[in-house]
Coordinates of C-alpha atoms in Angstrom, one line a residue:
M729 CA 56.5 229.8 -151.6
S730 CA 54.1 227.6 -153.6
E731 CA 50.3 227.9 -153.1
P732 CA 48.8 225.3 -150.6
A733 CA 47.2 222.4 -152.4
Y734 CA 43.8 223.0 -151.0
K735 CA 43.4 226.3 -152.9
S736 CA 43.9 224.6 -156.4
I737 CA 41.6 221.7 -155.3
S738 CA 38.9 224.3 -154.4
A739 CA 39.2 226.2 -157.6
A740 CA 38.9 223.0 -159.6
K741 CA 35.8 221.9 -157.6
K742 CA 34.0 225.1 -158.0
Q743 CA 34.6 225.1 -161.7
S744 CA 33.5 221.4 -162.1
L745 CA 30.2 222.2 -160.4
I746 CA 29.7 225.1 -163.0
D747 CA 30.7 222.8 -165.8
A748 CA 28.2 220.2 -164.7
I749 CA 25.4 222.7 -165.4
P750 CA 24.4 222.9 -169.0
A751 CA 25.5 226.2 -170.6
E752 CA 21.9 227.3 -171.5
W753 CA 21.0 227.1 -167.8
R754 CA 23.9 229.3 -166.6
V755 CA 22.0 232.6 -166.1
P756 CA 23.2 235.7 -164.1
V757 CA 22.0 236.0 -160.6
P758 CA 20.8 239.6 -159.7
K759 CA 23.1 241.1 -157.2
D760 CA 20.5 243.5 -155.9
Q761 CA 17.8 240.9 -155.2
D762 CA 17.8 239.8 -151.6
N763 CA 15.0 237.1 -151.5
L764 CA 15.8 234.5 -154.2
T765 CA 13.0 231.9 -153.5
K766 CA 11.3 232.8 -156.7
F767 CA 14.3 233.6 -158.8
A768 CA 14.2 230.4 -160.7
E769 CA 10.7 231.1 -162.0
T770 CA 11.9 234.4 -163.6
T771 CA 14.9 233.1 -165.6
G772 CA 13.2 231.6 -168.6
V773 CA 15.2 228.3 -167.9
L774 CA 12.2 226.4 -166.7
T775 CA 9.2 226.0 -169.0
P776 CA 5.7 226.9 -167.6
K777 CA 5.1 223.2 -167.1
E778 CA 8.4 222.8 -165.2
V779 CA 7.6 225.9 -163.0
E780 CA 4.4 224.2 -162.1
I781 CA 6.0 220.9 -161.3
T782 CA 8.7 222.4 -159.1
S783 CA 6.6 225.2 -157.4
K784 CA 3.0 223.9 -157.1
Y785 CA 3.2 220.5 -155.3
D786 CA 4.7 218.9 -152.3
A787 CA 6.1 215.5 -152.8
V788 CA 2.9 213.5 -152.0
A789 CA 0.9 215.6 -154.6
L790 CA 3.7 215.4 -157.1
L791 CA 4.0 211.6 -156.7
G792 CA 0.2 211.4 -157.1
K793 CA 0.6 212.9 -160.6
V794 CA 3.5 210.6 -161.5
H795 CA 1.9 207.4 -160.4
A796 CA -1.4 208.3 -162.1
G797 CA 0.6 208.5 -165.4
E798 CA 0.0 212.3 -165.7
L799 CA 3.7 213.1 -165.4
T800 CA 6.7 211.0 -166.3
A801 CA 9.8 210.4 -164.0
L802 CA 11.9 212.0 -166.7
E803 CA 10.1 215.2 -167.1
V804 CA 9.9 215.6 -163.3
T805 CA 13.6 214.8 -163.0
I806 CA 14.7 217.4 -165.7
A807 CA 12.4 220.0 -164.0
F808 CA 14.3 219.6 -160.7
C809 CA 17.6 219.3 -162.3
K810 CA 17.0 222.7 -163.8
R811 CA 15.8 224.3 -160.6
A812 CA 18.7 222.6 -158.5
A813 CA 21.2 224.1 -161.1
L814 CA 19.7 227.5 -160.6
A815 CA 19.7 226.9 -156.9
H816 CA 23.5 226.3 -157.0
L817 CA 24.2 229.4 -159.1
A818 CA 22.1 231.5 -156.7
I819 CA 22.8 230.1 -153.3
N820 CA 25.9 227.8 -153.8
C821 CA 24.2 224.7 -152.2
C822 CA 25.7 221.8 -154.1
T823 CA 28.8 219.7 -153.8
E824 CA 28.2 217.2 -156.5
I825 CA 26.0 217.4 -159.7
F826 CA 25.2 214.2 -161.6
F827 CA 22.2 215.0 -163.8
E828 CA 22.9 212.4 -166.5
R829 CA 22.9 209.5 -163.8
A830 CA 19.4 210.8 -162.7
Y831 CA 18.1 210.8 -166.3
E832 CA 19.1 207.3 -166.8
V833 CA 17.3 206.2 -163.5
A834 CA 14.2 208.1 -164.6
K835 CA 14.1 206.6 -168.1
K836 CA 14.3 203.1 -166.5
Q837 CA 11.5 203.9 -164.1
D838 CA 9.4 205.2 -167.0
A839 CA 10.1 202.0 -169.0
Y840 CA 9.0 199.9 -166.0
F841 CA 5.8 201.9 -165.6
A842 CA 4.9 201.6 -169.2
A843 CA 5.5 197.8 -169.1
N844 CA 3.8 197.1 -165.7
G845 CA 1.3 199.9 -165.1
K846 CA 2.7 200.7 -161.7
P847 CA 5.6 202.4 -160.0
V848 CA 8.7 200.6 -158.9
G849 CA 8.1 201.9 -155.3
P850 CA 6.4 204.6 -153.2
L851 CA 9.0 207.3 -154.3
H852 CA 9.0 206.4 -158.0
G853 CA 9.8 209.5 -160.0
L854 CA 10.8 211.7 -157.0
P855 CA 14.1 213.5 -157.2
V856 CA 15.8 213.5 -153.8
S857 CA 18.8 215.7 -152.9
I858 CA 21.2 214.1 -150.4
K859 CA 23.6 215.6 -147.9
D860 CA 27.2 215.2 -149.0
S861 CA 27.9 212.8 -146.1
Y862 CA 25.6 210.2 -147.8
N863 CA 27.7 208.0 -149.8
L864 CA 26.6 207.3 -153.4
K865 CA 28.8 204.7 -155.2
G866 CA 31.2 206.2 -157.6
I867 CA 30.7 209.8 -156.4
D868 CA 32.9 211.8 -153.9
S869 CA 31.9 212.5 -150.4
S870 CA 34.2 215.3 -149.6
I871 CA 32.0 216.6 -146.7
G872 CA 33.5 220.1 -147.0
M873 CA 37.1 219.1 -146.8
C874 CA 39.5 219.4 -149.8
A875 CA 41.6 216.4 -148.9
W876 CA 38.8 214.0 -149.8
V877 CA 38.0 215.4 -153.4
G878 CA 38.7 213.0 -156.2
K879 CA 38.1 209.9 -154.1
P880 CA 34.8 208.2 -155.3
E881 CA 33.1 206.1 -152.6
P882 CA 33.1 202.3 -153.4
E883 CA 29.7 201.7 -151.8
S884 CA 26.4 203.7 -151.2
S885 CA 25.2 204.4 -147.7
A886 CA 22.4 202.0 -146.5
I887 CA 20.0 204.9 -146.4
V888 CA 20.7 205.7 -150.0
D889 CA 20.1 202.0 -151.0
A890 CA 16.9 202.2 -149.1
L891 CA 15.7 205.3 -150.9
E892 CA 16.7 204.2 -154.3
A893 CA 14.9 200.8 -153.7
A894 CA 11.8 203.0 -152.9
G895 CA 12.2 204.8 -156.2
A896 CA 13.9 208.0 -155.3
I897 CA 16.1 209.5 -157.9
M898 CA 19.6 211.0 -156.8
Y899 CA 20.7 214.0 -158.8
V900 CA 22.7 216.4 -156.4
K901 CA 24.6 216.3 -153.1
T902 CA 24.2 219.3 -150.9
T903 CA 26.9 221.2 -149.1
V904 CA 28.1 221.1 -145.5
P905 CA 30.4 223.1 -143.2
Q906 CA 34.0 221.9 -142.7
S907 CA 33.6 219.2 -140.0
M908 CA 29.8 219.1 -140.1
M909 CA 29.9 220.3 -136.4
V910 CA 29.0 223.9 -136.7
L911 CA 25.6 225.6 -137.3
D912 CA 26.8 227.6 -140.3
T913 CA 27.5 226.2 -143.7
E914 CA 30.8 227.5 -145.1
N915 CA 33.9 225.5 -146.1
N916 CA 37.2 226.0 -147.9
L917 CA 36.2 223.7 -150.7
T918 CA 33.1 225.4 -152.3
G919 CA 32.7 228.5 -150.1
A920 CA 29.5 229.6 -148.2
C921 CA 26.0 228.6 -148.8
R922 CA 23.4 231.4 -148.9
N923 CA 19.9 231.4 -147.4
P924 CA 17.4 231.8 -150.3
Y925 CA 15.2 234.1 -148.2
S926 CA 18.0 236.7 -147.6
K927 CA 21.8 237.0 -148.2
Y928 CA 22.1 238.4 -144.7
M929 CA 20.8 235.1 -143.1
T930 CA 22.8 231.9 -142.3
A931 CA 21.5 228.8 -144.2
A932 CA 22.5 227.2 -140.8
G933 CA 24.1 223.8 -140.6
S934 CA 25.5 221.3 -140.9
S935 CA 22.7 220.4 -143.4
G936 CA 22.7 224.0 -144.7
G937 CA 22.7 223.0 -148.2
A938 CA 19.8 220.5 -147.8
G939 CA 17.7 223.2 -146.0
A940 CA 18.6 225.9 -148.6
I941 CA 17.9 223.8 -151.8
V942 CA 14.4 222.9 -150.3
A943 CA 13.6 226.5 -149.6
F944 CA 14.6 227.3 -153.1
R945 CA 12.5 224.3 -154.2
G946 CA 15.4 222.9 -156.2
S947 CA 14.3 219.8 -154.2
L948 CA 11.2 218.8 -152.4
V949 CA 13.1 216.4 -150.1
G950 CA 16.6 217.2 -148.9
M951 CA 18.0 214.1 -146.9
A952 CA 20.2 215.2 -144.1
T953 CA 21.7 214.2 -140.8
D954 CA 21.5 215.4 -137.1
I955 CA 23.7 215.0 -134.2
G956 CA 23.4 218.4 -132.6
G957 CA 20.6 220.1 -134.6
S958 CA 21.9 219.7 -138.1
I959 CA 18.4 218.8 -139.6
R960 CA 16.4 221.1 -137.3
V961 CA 18.2 224.2 -137.3
P962 CA 18.7 224.4 -141.2
A963 CA 14.9 223.4 -141.4
Y964 CA 14.2 226.4 -139.1
A965 CA 16.5 228.7 -140.8
N966 CA 15.2 228.0 -144.3
G967 CA 11.5 228.0 -143.3
A968 CA 11.1 224.4 -144.0
F969 CA 9.7 221.1 -142.2
G970 CA 12.3 218.7 -140.8
I971 CA 12.5 215.7 -138.6
K972 CA 15.3 214.3 -136.4
P973 CA 14.4 210.6 -135.8
S974 CA 15.5 208.6 -132.9
S975 CA 18.5 206.3 -133.5
G976 CA 17.6 203.0 -135.2
R977 CA 14.6 204.4 -137.0
N978 CA 16.5 204.9 -140.3
P979 CA 19.5 203.0 -141.5
Y980 CA 22.7 204.8 -140.8
H981 CA 25.4 202.4 -141.9
N982 CA 28.2 203.8 -144.1
I983 CA 27.4 207.6 -143.8
K984 CA 30.6 209.5 -143.9
G985 CA 31.9 211.5 -141.0
Y986 CA 35.0 213.4 -140.2
W987 CA 35.7 211.4 -137.0
P988 CA 38.0 208.3 -136.7
D989 CA 36.1 205.1 -137.4
G990 CA 34.0 204.0 -134.5
E991 CA 33.2 207.4 -133.1
D992 CA 30.0 207.4 -135.3
V993 CA 28.5 204.4 -133.3
T994 CA 29.3 205.6 -129.8
G995 CA 28.4 208.6 -127.6
I996 CA 25.7 210.8 -129.1
L997 CA 24.3 209.0 -132.1
C998 CA 24.0 210.9 -135.4
V999 CA 20.7 210.1 -137.3
D1000 CA 19.5 210.8 -140.8
G1001 CA 16.2 212.1 -141.9
P1002 CA 14.4 214.6 -144.3
I1003 CA 13.9 218.3 -144.7
T1004 CA 10.7 219.0 -146.7
T1005 CA 8.2 221.4 -147.9
S1006 CA 5.3 219.8 -146.0
A1007 CA 4.5 217.8 -142.8
R1008 CA 3.0 214.8 -144.8
D1009 CA 6.3 214.5 -146.8
L1010 CA 8.2 213.9 -143.6
E1011 CA 5.9 210.9 -143.1
L1012 CA 6.0 209.9 -146.6
I1013 CA 9.9 209.6 -146.5
L1014 CA 10.1 207.8 -143.1
K1015 CA 7.4 205.4 -144.0
S1016 CA 8.8 204.7 -147.4
I1017 CA 12.2 203.9 -146.0
A1018 CA 10.6 201.6 -143.2
E1019 CA 8.8 199.7 -146.0
Q1020 CA 12.2 198.7 -147.4
E1021 CA 13.0 196.7 -144.2
P1022 CA 16.4 198.2 -143.8
W1023 CA 16.9 196.3 -140.5
L1024 CA 17.5 193.2 -142.7
T1025 CA 20.9 194.7 -144.1
D1026 CA 21.9 197.4 -141.7
P1027 CA 23.0 196.6 -138.1
S1028 CA 22.4 200.3 -137.2
C1029 CA 18.7 200.0 -137.9
A1030 CA 16.1 198.7 -135.4
R1031 CA 13.3 196.4 -136.5
L1032 CA 10.8 199.3 -136.6
P1033 CA 7.8 198.6 -139.2
W1034 CA 5.8 201.8 -139.7
V1035 CA 2.7 201.5 -137.6
E1036 CA -0.1 204.0 -138.5
P1037 CA -1.3 205.7 -135.4
E1038 CA -5.0 205.4 -134.6
N1039 CA -7.1 208.4 -135.4
L1040 CA -7.4 210.5 -132.4
D1041 CA -10.8 211.0 -130.9
R1042 CA -9.6 213.3 -128.3
P1043 CA -7.5 216.5 -128.0
L1044 CA -3.7 216.2 -128.0
R1045 CA -2.0 216.5 -124.6
I1046 CA 0.9 218.8 -125.2
G1047 CA 3.7 219.7 -122.8
V1048 CA 4.8 223.3 -123.4
I1049 CA 8.2 224.5 -122.5
S1050 CA 7.9 228.3 -122.2
S1051 CA 10.7 228.9 -119.7
V1052 CA 13.2 229.3 -122.5
K1053 CA 14.4 232.9 -123.0
T1054 CA 13.3 234.0 -126.4
Y1055 CA 13.4 237.2 -128.4
E1056 CA 10.8 239.0 -130.6
P1057 CA 9.2 238.1 -132.9
I1058 CA 9.8 234.5 -131.6
T1059 CA 8.2 235.3 -128.2
S1060 CA 5.0 236.6 -129.7
I1061 CA 4.8 234.0 -132.5
F1062 CA 5.2 231.3 -129.9
S1063 CA 2.6 232.9 -127.7
D1064 CA 0.0 233.4 -130.5
F1065 CA 0.5 229.8 -131.7
K1066 CA -0.2 228.4 -128.2
N1067 CA -3.4 230.4 -128.2
K1068 CA -4.4 228.9 -131.6
V1069 CA -3.7 225.3 -130.2
I1070 CA -5.9 226.0 -127.2
A1071 CA -8.7 227.5 -129.3
A1072 CA -8.6 224.2 -131.3
G1073 CA -9.4 222.3 -128.3
H1074 CA -5.9 220.8 -127.4
E1075 CA -4.6 220.6 -123.8
L1076 CA -1.4 222.6 -122.9
V1077 CA 0.4 221.9 -119.7
E1078 CA 3.6 223.8 -118.7
I1079 CA 6.6 221.6 -118.1
D1080 CA 10.4 222.2 -117.6
L1081 CA 13.3 221.6 -120.0
L1082 CA 14.7 219.4 -117.4
K1083 CA 18.5 219.2 -116.9
V1084 CA 19.0 221.2 -120.1
K1085 CA 22.6 222.3 -119.1
E1086 CA 23.6 218.8 -118.3
L1087 CA 22.1 217.4 -121.5
A1088 CA 23.9 219.9 -123.6
D1089 CA 27.2 219.5 -121.7
V1090 CA 27.2 215.8 -122.2
A1091 CA 26.6 216.2 -126.0
T1092 CA 29.4 218.7 -126.5
S1093 CA 31.7 216.7 -124.4
F1094 CA 31.3 213.7 -126.6
F1095 CA 31.7 215.8 -129.7
K1096 CA 35.2 216.8 -128.3
A1097 CA 36.2 213.2 -127.6
D1098 CA 39.3 213.2 -130.0
G1099 CA 40.0 216.9 -129.5
G1100 CA 39.5 217.6 -133.2
V1101 CA 42.8 215.7 -134.0
F1102 CA 41.4 213.7 -136.9
L1103 CA 39.8 216.7 -138.5
Q1104 CA 43.1 218.8 -138.2
Q1105 CA 45.0 215.9 -139.7
V1106 CA 42.9 215.6 -142.8
C1107 CA 42.9 219.3 -143.4
A1108 CA 46.6 219.6 -142.8
S1109 CA 47.3 216.9 -145.5
V1110 CA 46.5 219.5 -148.2
G1111 CA 47.4 222.7 -146.3
E1112 CA 43.8 223.4 -145.4
P1113 CA 43.2 225.7 -142.4
L1114 CA 40.2 225.4 -140.1
T1115 CA 37.4 227.7 -141.3
E1116 CA 36.2 230.7 -139.3
A1117 CA 33.0 228.9 -138.5
V1118 CA 34.9 225.9 -136.9
L1119 CA 37.4 228.2 -135.0
N1120 CA 34.5 230.3 -133.7
G1121 CA 32.2 227.4 -133.1
G1122 CA 33.2 226.5 -129.7
L1123 CA 34.3 222.9 -130.2
Y1124 CA 37.7 222.6 -131.9
P1125 CA 40.6 222.6 -131.4
C1126 CA 40.2 221.3 -127.8
E1127 CA 41.7 218.7 -125.4
P1128 CA 40.8 215.2 -126.1
I1129 CA 39.3 212.9 -123.4
D1130 CA 40.5 209.5 -122.2
L1131 CA 38.6 206.1 -121.9
N1132 CA 37.5 206.6 -118.4
Q1133 CA 36.2 210.0 -119.2
F1134 CA 34.3 208.6 -122.2
W1135 CA 32.7 205.9 -119.9
A1136 CA 31.8 208.4 -117.4
L1137 CA 30.0 210.5 -120.2
S1138 CA 28.3 207.3 -121.3
H1139 CA 27.0 206.7 -117.8
K1140 CA 25.8 210.2 -117.4
R1141 CA 23.9 210.1 -120.6
A1142 CA 22.1 207.0 -119.7
A1143 CA 21.2 208.5 -116.3
L1144 CA 19.8 211.5 -117.9
Q1145 CA 17.8 209.5 -120.4
K1146 CA 16.3 207.6 -117.4
E1147 CA 15.5 210.8 -115.6
W1148 CA 13.7 212.0 -118.8
L1149 CA 11.7 208.9 -119.1
E1150 CA 10.5 209.2 -115.6
Y1151 CA 9.9 212.9 -116.0
W1152 CA 7.7 212.3 -119.2
L1153 CA 5.6 209.7 -117.4
A1154 CA 5.2 212.1 -114.4
T1155 CA 3.5 214.6 -116.8
A1156 CA 0.4 212.5 -116.1
S1157 CA -0.1 214.4 -112.8
K1158 CA -0.6 217.6 -114.8
T1159 CA -3.1 216.5 -117.5
K1160 CA -6.9 216.4 -117.2
D1161 CA -7.2 212.6 -117.8
G1162 CA -4.1 211.6 -115.8
E1163 CA -2.2 210.4 -118.8
P1164 CA 1.3 211.6 -119.8
V1165 CA 1.6 214.2 -122.6
D1166 CA 1.7 213.1 -126.1
V1167 CA 4.3 215.5 -127.4
I1168 CA 6.3 218.5 -126.2
L1169 CA 6.1 221.9 -127.9
L1170 CA 8.9 224.5 -127.6
P1171 CA 10.9 227.0 -129.7
A1172 CA 13.1 225.9 -132.4
Q1173 CA 15.6 228.6 -131.5
P1174 CA 15.3 231.5 -129.2
Q1175 CA 15.8 234.1 -132.0
L1176 CA 15.3 234.5 -135.7
P1177 CA 18.3 233.2 -137.9
R1178 CA 21.2 235.6 -137.8
P1179 CA 24.1 236.3 -140.3
K1180 CA 26.2 233.7 -138.5
E1181 CA 25.1 231.1 -136.1
P1182 CA 27.9 229.7 -133.8
M1183 CA 27.1 226.5 -132.0
A1184 CA 27.6 228.3 -128.6
S1185 CA 24.3 230.1 -129.2
D1186 CA 22.1 226.9 -129.1
T1187 CA 19.9 226.4 -126.1
V1188 CA 17.0 224.2 -127.2
I1189 CA 18.3 221.6 -129.6
L1190 CA 21.0 219.3 -127.9
A1191 CA 18.7 218.1 -125.2
W1192 CA 16.9 215.9 -127.8
N1193 CA 20.0 214.5 -129.2
T1194 CA 21.1 213.3 -125.8
C1195 CA 17.7 211.9 -124.9
D1196 CA 17.6 210.3 -128.4
Y1197 CA 14.0 211.7 -128.8
P1198 CA 12.6 212.3 -132.3
A1199 CA 12.1 216.1 -132.8
A1200 CA 10.4 217.9 -135.7
I1201 CA 10.4 221.5 -136.9
F1202 CA 7.3 223.0 -138.7
P1203 CA 6.5 226.5 -139.8
V1204 CA 3.7 228.2 -137.9
E1205 CA 3.7 231.8 -139.2
T1206 CA 5.1 233.8 -142.1
I1207 CA 6.4 237.2 -141.4
D1208 CA 4.5 239.7 -143.5
L1209 CA 5.5 243.3 -142.8
S1210 CA 2.6 244.7 -144.9
K1211 CA 0.1 243.2 -142.5
K1212 CA 1.5 243.2 -139.1
D1213 CA 3.9 245.3 -137.1
Y1214 CA 6.6 243.0 -135.8
K1215 CA 9.2 243.8 -133.2
F1216 CA 12.6 242.4 -133.8
E1217 CA 15.1 241.5 -130.9
F1218 CA 18.3 239.8 -130.9
P1219 CA 20.7 238.7 -128.0
T1220 CA 23.2 241.3 -127.0
P1221 CA 26.6 240.3 -128.3
A1222 CA 28.6 238.9 -125.5
T1223 CA 31.9 238.2 -127.2
S1224 CA 34.1 239.8 -129.8
I1225 CA 33.0 237.1 -132.3
E1226 CA 29.3 237.9 -131.7
V1227 CA 30.0 241.7 -132.0
A1228 CA 31.6 240.9 -135.5
Y1229 CA 28.6 238.8 -136.5
D1230 CA 26.2 241.5 -135.4
K1231 CA 27.7 243.9 -137.8
L1232 CA 26.8 241.7 -140.7
F1233 CA 23.2 242.6 -140.3
P1234 CA 21.6 245.1 -142.8
E1235 CA 20.8 248.5 -141.5
D1236 CA 17.1 247.7 -141.6
R1237 CA 17.0 244.3 -140.1
S1238 CA 13.4 243.8 -140.5
K1239 CA 13.4 243.7 -144.4
A1240 CA 15.6 240.6 -144.4
Y1241 CA 12.8 238.7 -142.8
D1242 CA 9.9 239.8 -144.8
G1243 CA 8.2 236.6 -146.2
F1244 CA 10.3 234.3 -143.9
P1245 CA 8.3 231.3 -142.4
V1246 CA 9.0 230.9 -138.6
G1247 CA 8.8 227.5 -137.1
L1248 CA 8.6 225.8 -133.7
Q1249 CA 9.7 222.5 -132.5
L1250 CA 7.8 219.4 -131.5
V1251 CA 9.3 216.4 -129.6
G1252 CA 8.1 212.9 -129.1
R1253 CA 8.9 209.8 -127.3
K1254 CA 11.8 207.7 -128.5
Q1255 CA 11.2 205.8 -131.8
D1256 CA 7.6 207.0 -131.8
E1257 CA 7.9 209.0 -135.1
P1258 CA 4.5 208.0 -136.3
K1259 CA 2.7 209.5 -133.4
L1260 CA 5.0 212.5 -133.5
L1261 CA 4.3 213.2 -137.1
Q1262 CA 0.5 212.7 -136.7
A1263 CA 0.8 215.6 -134.1
V1264 CA 2.9 217.6 -136.6
K1265 CA 0.4 217.4 -139.2
M1266 CA -2.4 218.3 -136.8
L1267 CA -0.7 221.3 -135.3
S1268 CA 0.8 222.7 -138.7
A1269 CA -2.8 222.7 -140.0
L1270 CA -3.5 225.5 -137.5
A1271 CA -0.8 227.7 -138.8
Q1272 CA -1.7 230.7 -141.1

């Protein structure tokens, strides 16, 4: 019997990625080294200046150097191409590598700067990695499925056009799980993506490659998408910052999905946003996109000019959701951070995660709308099976729903959104000045990242996709076993799948988390990203 086509496609794809990396950058990755976040700096591939460029700055600070003429776009691009190449060798985070294209863009930007004495836009000189679902003209968007290899996209996504207009330089695309609907990044095309902090931890998903490359600092900005936690969970699992905007904030037209045409503009709307190394970089990216006025060319984008929030002359009013069952050290980290917030003078009021089960059920029901039929048909065309992550993820295969059921779900979604609007306004009865809370603070996940992360484990993420509220992840504490005695707890395995995953932990679980930044989640009102990020910057400044 001949070998299924997907296997030869996969082998060729893996080799093509290695071939895209210059031979002198292909260094061995130490098998006995667990934390690889500093691996790039020890290889000798990066010059001392390139180590500084890729490790010392966030995007705002780096752009300050470029726009002041202290660094060129080309030398910054080369530095990040090197580090991204090392990231792929170490953690398998890329699906497309196109360094020469990036160099040409950088050279043009440098020529413009030399001739005009100013940058082409706010992101001039900033290499930005993009999730594989972002279409880039002339480049594949295989999104973790072998059948879509070798089929270059005819047009770029609207978000890519906006980023490039602002001066961003594309150089790699980052990996996703098959279907992009599970929280663990593995596929039959390029394999599994590793977490830079530990080989025992998931890089999460579906934007696992985006989160992992940022943690490795192979990119300062990893553009991603979120329909059920796909920005926030990878940001959390990789110790980074991330924001899921409301729908309409960023352009979404022509981002590739695995569903039939039309499902991406109905039900729970997927959104695009950044994973970064700092809070202010989240703001930089969203603001730079808005400045391109994408609503003029993208029907999915609302007219939302970036409005700088006024400087607050009062404490934040923060709704806190403490009712979620959490496990150590999340429980203690969350409690300690709340004490820091109170000590800083901000007001905390306890609120509920209203209708959380209904919100999650509506989202997952929408996700199952076509029963996974389209996904299975695409995979079957090259003999590709569903991955373990998809089969164990709790979604597919399943029974499709009919049109009346779809309408009923839409009605339920709208009713829940209305209930949440009213509930948010009602928080005014709990605050000192009788005004509603500004933001809501809650855990990003109930436990630390685990070796595998099936979607069924999620409890605090889907609510905000159904409500269509912006939600951000920001680190608040870095685990340091030399300074603090941490307790580590995890949910008791409840299924045979979870038992199998539990056995993937190392014997000493705590060592895998040493040096890992732990984040929390902050939620804002719909399309109020400027005020949400103002609060993220204020609160993240309280972190150790």
